[in-house]
Amino acid sequence: MDSKKAVRTYHRNLTVLVSLILLIVVLIPTMVKSPYILNIFVLVFYMSTLSMAWNLLGGMTGQNSLGHAAYMGLGAYACCLLVVKTGANPWLAAVFGMVVVGLVAGIVFYPCFILRGPYFTLVSIAFGESIRQVIINSEFFGRASGVGLPFGGDSWAHLRFASKVPYYYVGLAMMIGVYLVMKKIDRSKMGFALKTIREDEDAAAAIGINPTKYKIMAVVISAMVAGLVGFFYACYIRYIDPELMIQAKSTESVLPAVVGGAAFVEGPIVGGLLMIPLSEYLRANFSSILPGINMLMYAVVLLAVIRFRPTGILGWYMNSKTKKLIDEKILKKPPIEVLEEVEMMGCQKKEA
């Protein structure tokens, strides 16, 4: 009974802490009036979401893709063209874009999963550049001029606003929703299979896991999330062009996950909260002195993380004194043996 009480106390404290953090995040637009600051938060939300899409394939499955800017751009183009050419509702266009991107990714990469390591990465780069070249040379896609969404009055139906506050909340909801989906996958049979494939694909096949099946599932879900981010980006900027799909954009989607900790679902969010504001600060204050300084910073940070903290910020935090202090003094976390015992008792009760 004492064990159950200790676990309930821990879960209650954790819920209170998470709720407090969410409340602060929700209230930020009421305290911050600067459009520039709100824009940085919006960038954090959609880049962290894009990085979570990459992390499903790269971090959880071990398939290091550098083509997520292409998924995002393809989703943005599918949504924009459907809206512009048919007058469809943007929310329905978002679903259409996600389906298109998922199908394209599944069909293109199905025969590519015989490749491993850097060869798969090279294929993803070639895929992204091929899609970009097709768009640049196609009149249907607007060539290099891009495609613009119609402007007008504020409308939730058309996801169109003059203020950045509604985009803040839509971006926040998108990031939280995708996080919950990724967390569910991480704790599911699929998550176990993907992590087993990451560690040893041959061993995974030997114990009955179908690597191709699960890698296809991962790439389709990852691409669909990237397509959703593309829809949000298009509605926020009201304009897209092939520059959205350049290789540097794919690199930007990888960095938050690597810095935050690719082994953790929360890694892209932690990395995004650190890297995106820093990038925007450098771009705003030093780009006139040294153009591209934000990309130089990305390279320096990536090298530093690989050299000194290969498990990322969360990898360091999980073994830090800070975590131990928070667990003991704030969350009142019981020993891991107690948590496992109570969880096992709960499972046995459900089976009975």
PDB file of N, CA, C and O in Angstrom, residues 170-222:
ATOM      1  N   VAL A 170      -2.025  27.437 -32.799  1.00  0.00           N
ATOM      2  CA  VAL A 170      -2.134  26.314 -33.745  1.00  0.00           C
ATOM      3  C   VAL A 170      -0.817  25.542 -33.795  1.00  0.00           C
ATOM      4  O   VAL A 170      -0.801  24.303 -33.777  1.00  0.00           O
ATOM      5  N   GLY A 171       0.299  26.280 -33.830  1.00  0.00           N
ATOM      6  CA  GLY A 171       1.601  25.624 -33.834  1.00  0.00           C
ATOM      7  C   GLY A 171       1.853  24.839 -32.559  1.00  0.00           C
ATOM      8  O   GLY A 171       2.390  23.724 -32.594  1.00  0.00           O
ATOM      9  N   LEU A 172       1.453  25.409 -31.432  1.00  0.00           N
ATOM     10  CA  LEU A 172       1.611  24.716 -30.153  1.00  0.00           C
ATOM     11  C   LEU A 172       0.777  23.441 -30.116  1.00  0.00           C
ATOM     12  O   LEU A 172       1.252  22.380 -29.687  1.00  0.00           O
ATOM     13  N   ALA A 173      -0.474  23.533 -30.575  1.00  0.00           N
ATOM     14  CA  ALA A 173      -1.346  22.349 -30.606  1.00  0.00           C
ATOM     15  C   ALA A 173      -0.778  21.278 -31.527  1.00  0.00           C
ATOM     16  O   ALA A 173      -0.823  20.080 -31.222  1.00  0.00           O
ATOM     17  N   MET A 174      -0.226  21.695 -32.678  1.00  0.00           N
ATOM     18  CA  MET A 174       0.378  20.747 -33.616  1.00  0.00           C
ATOM     19  C   MET A 174       1.561  20.043 -32.964  1.00  0.00           C
ATOM     20  O   MET A 174       1.686  18.808 -33.045  1.00  0.00           O
ATOM     21  N   MET A 175       2.417  20.792 -32.297  1.00  0.00           N
ATOM     22  CA  MET A 175       3.600  20.196 -31.676  1.00  0.00           C
ATOM     23  C   MET A 175       3.208  19.219 -30.566  1.00  0.00           C
ATOM     24  O   MET A 175       3.749  18.103 -30.492  1.00  0.00           O
ATOM     25  N   ILE A 176       2.250  19.613 -29.719  1.00  0.00           N
ATOM     26  CA  ILE A 176       1.822  18.740 -28.622  1.00  0.00           C
ATOM     27  C   ILE A 176       1.151  17.487 -29.177  1.00  0.00           C
ATOM     28  O   ILE A 176       1.386  16.369 -28.702  1.00  0.00           O
ATOM     29  N   GLY A 177       0.294  17.657 -30.188  1.00  0.00           N
ATOM     30  CA  GLY A 177      -0.391  16.514 -30.785  1.00  0.00           C
ATOM     31  C   GLY A 177       0.580  15.512 -31.381  1.00  0.00           C
ATOM     32  O   GLY A 177       0.459  14.299 -31.163  1.00  0.00           O
ATOM     33  N   VAL A 178       1.570  16.011 -32.131  1.00  0.00           N
ATOM     34  CA  VAL A 178       2.564  15.109 -32.736  1.00  0.00           C
ATOM     35  C   VAL A 178       3.410  14.456 -31.647  1.00  0.00           C
ATOM     36  O   VAL A 178       3.749  13.269 -31.740  1.00  0.00           O
ATOM     37  N   TYR A 179       3.737  15.210 -30.601  1.00  0.00           N
ATOM     38  CA  TYR A 179       4.507  14.630 -29.491  1.00  0.00           C
ATOM     39  C   TYR A 179       3.763  13.458 -28.857  1.00  0.00           C
ATOM     40  O   TYR A 179       4.361  12.404 -28.580  1.00  0.00           O
ATOM     41  N   LEU A 180       2.461  13.634 -28.623  1.00  0.00           N
ATOM     42  CA  LEU A 180       1.678  12.555 -28.012  1.00  0.00           C
ATOM     43  C   LEU A 180       1.633  11.319 -28.914  1.00  0.00           C
ATOM     44  O   LEU A 180       1.695  10.185 -28.431  1.00  0.00           O
ATOM     45  N   VAL A 181       1.524  11.548 -30.226  1.00  0.00           N
ATOM     46  CA  VAL A 181       1.543  10.423 -31.174  1.00  0.00           C
ATOM     47  C   VAL A 181       2.893   9.709 -31.123  1.00  0.00           C
ATOM     48  O   VAL A 181       2.963   8.473 -31.074  1.00  0.00           O
ATOM     49  N   MET A 182       3.979  10.482 -31.131  1.00  0.00           N
ATOM     50  CA  MET A 182       5.315   9.884 -31.093  1.00  0.00           C
ATOM     51  C   MET A 182       5.553   9.152 -29.773  1.00  0.00           C
ATOM     52  O   MET A 182       6.191   8.095 -29.745  1.00  0.00           O
ATOM     53  N   LYS A 183       5.040   9.694 -28.679  1.00  0.00           N
ATOM     54  CA  LYS A 183       5.189   9.046 -27.379  1.00  0.00           C
ATOM     55  C   LYS A 183       4.435   7.724 -27.359  1.00  0.00           C
ATOM     56  O   LYS A 183       4.912   6.716 -26.817  1.00  0.00           O
ATOM     57  N   LYS A 184       3.251   7.727 -27.976  1.00  0.00           N
ATOM     58  CA  LYS A 184       2.454   6.497 -28.067  1.00  0.00           C
ATOM     59  C   LYS A 184       3.186   5.447 -28.894  1.00  0.00           C
ATOM     60  O   LYS A 184       3.240   4.258 -28.525  1.00  0.00           O
ATOM     61  N   ILE A 185       3.766   5.863 -30.011  1.00  0.00           N
ATOM     62  CA  ILE A 185       4.525   4.939 -30.851  1.00  0.00           C
ATOM     63  C   ILE A 185       5.725   4.405 -30.086  1.00  0.00           C
ATOM     64  O   ILE A 185       6.032   3.206 -30.128  1.00  0.00           O
ATOM     65  N   ASP A 186       6.420   5.280 -29.373  1.00  0.00           N
ATOM     66  CA  ASP A 186       7.620   4.887 -28.638  1.00  0.00           C
ATOM     67  C   ASP A 186       7.327   3.784 -27.618  1.00  0.00           C
ATOM     68  O   ASP A 186       8.161   2.896 -27.395  1.00  0.00           O
ATOM     69  N   ARG A 187       6.144   3.820 -27.009  1.00  0.00           N
ATOM     70  CA  ARG A 187       5.791   2.853 -25.971  1.00  0.00           C
ATOM     71  C   ARG A 187       5.023   1.654 -26.513  1.00  0.00           C
ATOM     72  O   ARG A 187       4.612   0.784 -25.745  1.00  0.00           O
ATOM     73  N   SER A 188       4.824   1.595 -27.806  1.00  0.00           N
ATOM     74  CA  SER A 188       4.021   0.533 -28.399  1.00  0.00           C
ATOM     75  C   SER A 188       4.898  -0.589 -28.945  1.00  0.00           C
ATOM     76  O   SER A 188       6.136  -0.522 -28.931  1.00  0.00           O
ATOM     77  N   LYS A 189       4.233  -1.601 -29.464  1.00  0.00           N
ATOM     78  CA  LYS A 189       4.931  -2.708 -30.124  1.00  0.00           C
ATOM     79  C   LYS A 189       5.753  -2.194 -31.301  1.00  0.00           C
ATOM     80  O   LYS A 189       6.876  -2.658 -31.540  1.00  0.00           O
ATOM     81  N   MET A 190       5.194  -1.229 -32.025  1.00  0.00           N
ATOM     82  CA  MET A 190       5.911  -0.657 -33.159  1.00  0.00           C
ATOM     83  C   MET A 190       7.201   0.021 -32.697  1.00  0.00           C
ATOM     84  O   MET A 190       8.261  -0.119 -33.325  1.00  0.00           O
ATOM     85  N   GLY A 191       7.132   0.772 -31.594  1.00  0.00           N
ATOM     86  CA  GLY A 191       8.320   1.436 -31.072  1.00  0.00           C
ATOM     87  C   GLY A 191       9.393   0.443 -30.676  1.00  0.00           C
ATOM     88  O   GLY A 191      10.587   0.645 -30.952  1.00  0.00           O
ATOM     89  N   PHE A 192       8.986  -0.657 -30.035  1.00  0.00           N
ATOM     90  CA  PHE A 192       9.934  -1.705 -29.658  1.00  0.00           C
ATOM     91  C   PHE A 192      10.590  -2.285 -30.907  1.00  0.00           C
ATOM     92  O   PHE A 192      11.815  -2.497 -30.944  1.00  0.00           O
ATOM     93  N   ALA A 193       9.786  -2.524 -31.934  1.00  0.00           N
ATOM     94  CA  ALA A 193      10.317  -3.095 -33.175  1.00  0.00           C
ATOM     95  C   ALA A 193      11.300  -2.140 -33.845  1.00  0.00           C
ATOM     96  O   ALA A 193      12.377  -2.557 -34.309  1.00  0.00           O
ATOM     97  N   LEU A 194      10.954  -0.862 -33.894  1.00  0.00           N
ATOM     98  CA  LEU A 194      11.827   0.117 -34.542  1.00  0.00           C
ATOM     99  C   LEU A 194      13.164   0.237 -33.818  1.00  0.00           C
ATOM    100  O   LEU A 194      14.227   0.302 -34.454  1.00  0.00           O
ATOM    101  N   LYS A 195      13.132   0.251 -32.498  1.00  0.00           N
ATOM    102  CA  LYS A 195      14.384   0.376 -31.728  1.00  0.00           C
ATOM    103  C   LYS A 195      15.225  -0.894 -31.835  1.00  0.00           C
ATOM    104  O   LYS A 195      16.461  -0.825 -31.825  1.00  0.00           O
ATOM    105  N   THR A 196      14.570  -2.036 -31.956  1.00  0.00           N
ATOM    106  CA  THR A 196      15.304  -3.280 -32.163  1.00  0.00           C
ATOM    107  C   THR A 196      15.994  -3.275 -33.529  1.00  0.00           C
ATOM    108  O   THR A 196      17.146  -3.686 -33.663  1.00  0.00           O
ATOM    109  N   ILE A 197      15.284  -2.777 -34.541  1.00  0.00           N
ATOM    110  CA  ILE A 197      15.862  -2.662 -35.884  1.00  0.00           C
ATOM    111  C   ILE A 197      17.049  -1.704 -35.863  1.00  0.00           C
ATOM    112  O   ILE A 197      18.077  -1.948 -36.507  1.00  0.00           O
ATOM    113  N   ARG A 198      16.921  -0.622 -35.117  1.00  0.00           N
ATOM    114  CA  ARG A 198      18.015   0.347 -35.019  1.00  0.00           C
ATOM    115  C   ARG A 198      19.280  -0.282 -34.439  1.00  0.00           C
ATOM    116  O   ARG A 198      20.385  -0.045 -34.926  1.00  0.00           O
ATOM    117  N   GLU A 199      19.094  -1.102 -33.412  1.00  0.00           N
ATOM    118  CA  GLU A 199      20.255  -1.694 -32.742  1.00  0.00           C
ATOM    119  C   GLU A 199      20.888  -2.816 -33.570  1.00  0.00           C
ATOM    120  O   GLU A 199      22.108  -2.904 -33.668  1.00  0.00           O
ATOM    121  N   ASP A 200      20.054  -3.674 -34.168  1.00  0.00           N
ATOM    122  CA  ASP A 200      20.586  -4.793 -34.964  1.00  0.00           C
ATOM    123  C   ASP A 200      19.468  -5.333 -35.848  1.00  0.00           C
ATOM    124  O   ASP A 200      18.596  -6.069 -35.389  1.00  0.00           O
ATOM    125  N   GLU A 201      19.492  -4.953 -37.109  1.00  0.00           N
ATOM    126  CA  GLU A 201      18.413  -5.332 -38.018  1.00  0.00           C
ATOM    127  C   GLU A 201      18.361  -6.844 -38.242  1.00  0.00           C
ATOM    128  O   GLU A 201      17.271  -7.431 -38.323  1.00  0.00           O
ATOM    129  N   ASP A 202      19.515  -7.474 -38.309  1.00  0.00           N
ATOM    130  CA  ASP A 202      19.547  -8.921 -38.515  1.00  0.00           C
ATOM    131  C   ASP A 202      18.977  -9.662 -37.305  1.00  0.00           C
ATOM    132  O   ASP A 202      18.233 -10.639 -37.452  1.00  0.00           O
ATOM    133  N   ALA A 203      19.310  -9.190 -36.114  1.00  0.00           N
ATOM    134  CA  ALA A 203      18.769  -9.803 -34.897  1.00  0.00           C
ATOM    135  C   ALA A 203      17.262  -9.591 -34.818  1.00  0.00           C
ATOM    136  O   ALA A 203      16.516 -10.483 -34.389  1.00  0.00           O
ATOM    137  N   ALA A 204      16.797  -8.412 -35.241  1.00  0.00           N
ATOM    138  CA  ALA A 204      15.356  -8.135 -35.248  1.00  0.00           C
ATOM    139  C   ALA A 204      14.628  -9.119 -36.168  1.00  0.00           C
ATOM    140  O   ALA A 204      13.576  -9.664 -35.812  1.00  0.00           O
ATOM    141  N   ALA A 205      15.191  -9.350 -37.349  1.00  0.00           N
ATOM    142  CA  ALA A 205      14.575 -10.298 -38.288  1.00  0.00           C
ATOM    143  C   ALA A 205      14.581 -11.711 -37.715  1.00  0.00           C
ATOM    144  O   ALA A 205      13.635 -12.482 -37.910  1.00  0.00           O
ATOM    145  N   ALA A 206      15.647 -12.046 -36.959  1.00  0.00           N
ATOM    146  CA  ALA A 206      15.768 -13.392 -36.400  1.00  0.00           C
ATOM    147  C   ALA A 206      14.720 -13.678 -35.327  1.00  0.00           C
ATOM    148  O   ALA A 206      14.331 -14.830 -35.132  1.00  0.00           O
ATOM    149  N   ILE A 207      14.232 -12.628 -34.635  1.00  0.00           N
ATOM    150  CA  ILE A 207      13.228 -12.851 -33.587  1.00  0.00           C
ATOM    151  C   ILE A 207      11.801 -12.609 -34.091  1.00  0.00           C
ATOM    152  O   ILE A 207      10.864 -12.519 -33.301  1.00  0.00           O
ATOM    153  N   GLY A 208      11.649 -12.490 -35.416  1.00  0.00           N
ATOM    154  CA  GLY A 208      10.309 -12.423 -35.988  1.00  0.00           C
ATOM    155  C   GLY A 208       9.812 -11.051 -36.361  1.00  0.00           C
ATOM    156  O   GLY A 208       8.658 -10.891 -36.760  1.00  0.00           O
ATOM    157  N   ILE A 209      10.654 -10.028 -36.246  1.00  0.00           N
ATOM    158  CA  ILE A 209      10.263  -8.673 -36.643  1.00  0.00           C
ATOM    159  C   ILE A 209      10.552  -8.503 -38.132  1.00  0.00           C
ATOM    160  O   ILE A 209      11.640  -8.852 -38.605  1.00  0.00           O
ATOM    161  N   ASN A 210       9.593  -7.966 -38.864  1.00  0.00           N
ATOM    162  CA  ASN A 210       9.764  -7.715 -40.297  1.00  0.00           C
ATOM    163  C   ASN A 210      10.353  -6.315 -40.478  1.00  0.00           C
ATOM    164  O   ASN A 210       9.630  -5.324 -40.400  1.00  0.00           O
ATOM    165  N   PRO A 211      11.660  -6.175 -40.713  1.00  0.00           N
ATOM    166  CA  PRO A 211      12.277  -4.847 -40.781  1.00  0.00           C
ATOM    167  C   PRO A 211      11.674  -3.948 -41.865  1.00  0.00           C
ATOM    168  O   PRO A 211      11.426  -2.764 -41.630  1.00  0.00           O
ATOM    169  N   THR A 212      11.432  -4.526 -43.043  1.00  0.00           N
ATOM    170  CA  THR A 212      10.904  -3.710 -44.143  1.00  0.00           C
ATOM    171  C   THR A 212       9.531  -3.144 -43.797  1.00  0.00           C
ATOM    172  O   THR A 212       9.247  -1.959 -44.040  1.00  0.00           O
ATOM    173  N   LYS A 213       8.673  -3.967 -43.220  1.00  0.00           N
ATOM    174  CA  LYS A 213       7.329  -3.518 -42.840  1.00  0.00           C
ATOM    175  C   LYS A 213       7.387  -2.338 -41.891  1.00  0.00           C
ATOM    176  O   LYS A 213       6.721  -1.305 -42.113  1.00  0.00           O
ATOM    177  N   TYR A 214       8.189  -2.450 -40.847  1.00  0.00           N
ATOM    178  CA  TYR A 214       8.222  -1.392 -39.837  1.00  0.00           C
ATOM    179  C   TYR A 214       8.955  -0.150 -40.330  1.00  0.00           C
ATOM    180  O   TYR A 214       8.606   0.980 -39.968  1.00  0.00           O
ATOM    181  N   LYS A 215       9.952  -0.323 -41.181  1.00  0.00           N
ATOM    182  CA  LYS A 215      10.638   0.848 -41.724  1.00  0.00           C
ATOM    183  C   LYS A 215       9.733   1.612 -42.689  1.00  0.00           C
ATOM    184  O   LYS A 215       9.768   2.855 -42.725  1.00  0.00           O
ATOM    185  N   ILE A 216       8.914   0.891 -43.447  1.00  0.00           N
ATOM    186  CA  ILE A 216       7.948   1.560 -44.320  1.00  0.00           C
ATOM    187  C   ILE A 216       6.927   2.331 -43.485  1.00  0.00           C
ATOM    188  O   ILE A 216       6.572   3.483 -43.797  1.00  0.00           O
ATOM    189  N   MET A 217       6.434   1.707 -42.412  1.00  0.00           N
ATOM    190  CA  MET A 217       5.503   2.398 -41.521  1.00  0.00           C
ATOM    191  C   MET A 217       6.137   3.664 -40.954  1.00  0.00           C
ATOM    192  O   MET A 217       5.505   4.725 -40.901  1.00  0.00           O
ATOM    193  N   ALA A 218       7.412   3.565 -40.559  1.00  0.00           N
ATOM    194  CA  ALA A 218       8.102   4.717 -39.982  1.00  0.00           C
ATOM    195  C   ALA A 218       8.270   5.839 -41.004  1.00  0.00           C
ATOM    196  O   ALA A 218       8.026   7.013 -40.698  1.00  0.00           O
ATOM    197  N   VAL A 219       8.674   5.489 -42.227  1.00  0.00           N
ATOM    198  CA  VAL A 219       8.911   6.528 -43.222  1.00  0.00           C
ATOM    199  C   VAL A 219       7.604   7.193 -43.654  1.00  0.00           C
ATOM    200  O   VAL A 219       7.552   8.404 -43.887  1.00  0.00           O
ATOM    201  N   VAL A 220       6.517   6.424 -43.723  1.00  0.00           N
ATOM    202  CA  VAL A 220       5.224   6.995 -44.113  1.00  0.00           C
ATOM    203  C   VAL A 220       4.712   7.947 -43.029  1.00  0.00           C
ATOM    204  O   VAL A 220       4.289   9.075 -43.323  1.00  0.00           O
ATOM    205  N   ILE A 221       4.748   7.516 -41.772  1.00  0.00           N
ATOM    206  CA  ILE A 221       4.290   8.389 -40.673  1.00  0.00           C
ATOM    207  C   ILE A 221       5.169   9.626 -40.574  1.00  0.00           C
ATOM    208  O   ILE A 221       4.672  10.749 -40.415  1.00  0.00           O
ATOM    209  N   SER A 222       6.475   9.432 -40.679  1.00  0.00           N
ATOM    210  CA  SER A 222       7.412  10.549 -40.615  1.00  0.00           C
ATOM    211  C   SER A 222       7.145  11.556 -41.732  1.00  0.00           C
ATOM    212  O   SER A 222       7.120  12.769 -41.507  1.00  0.00           O
TER     213      SER A 222
END
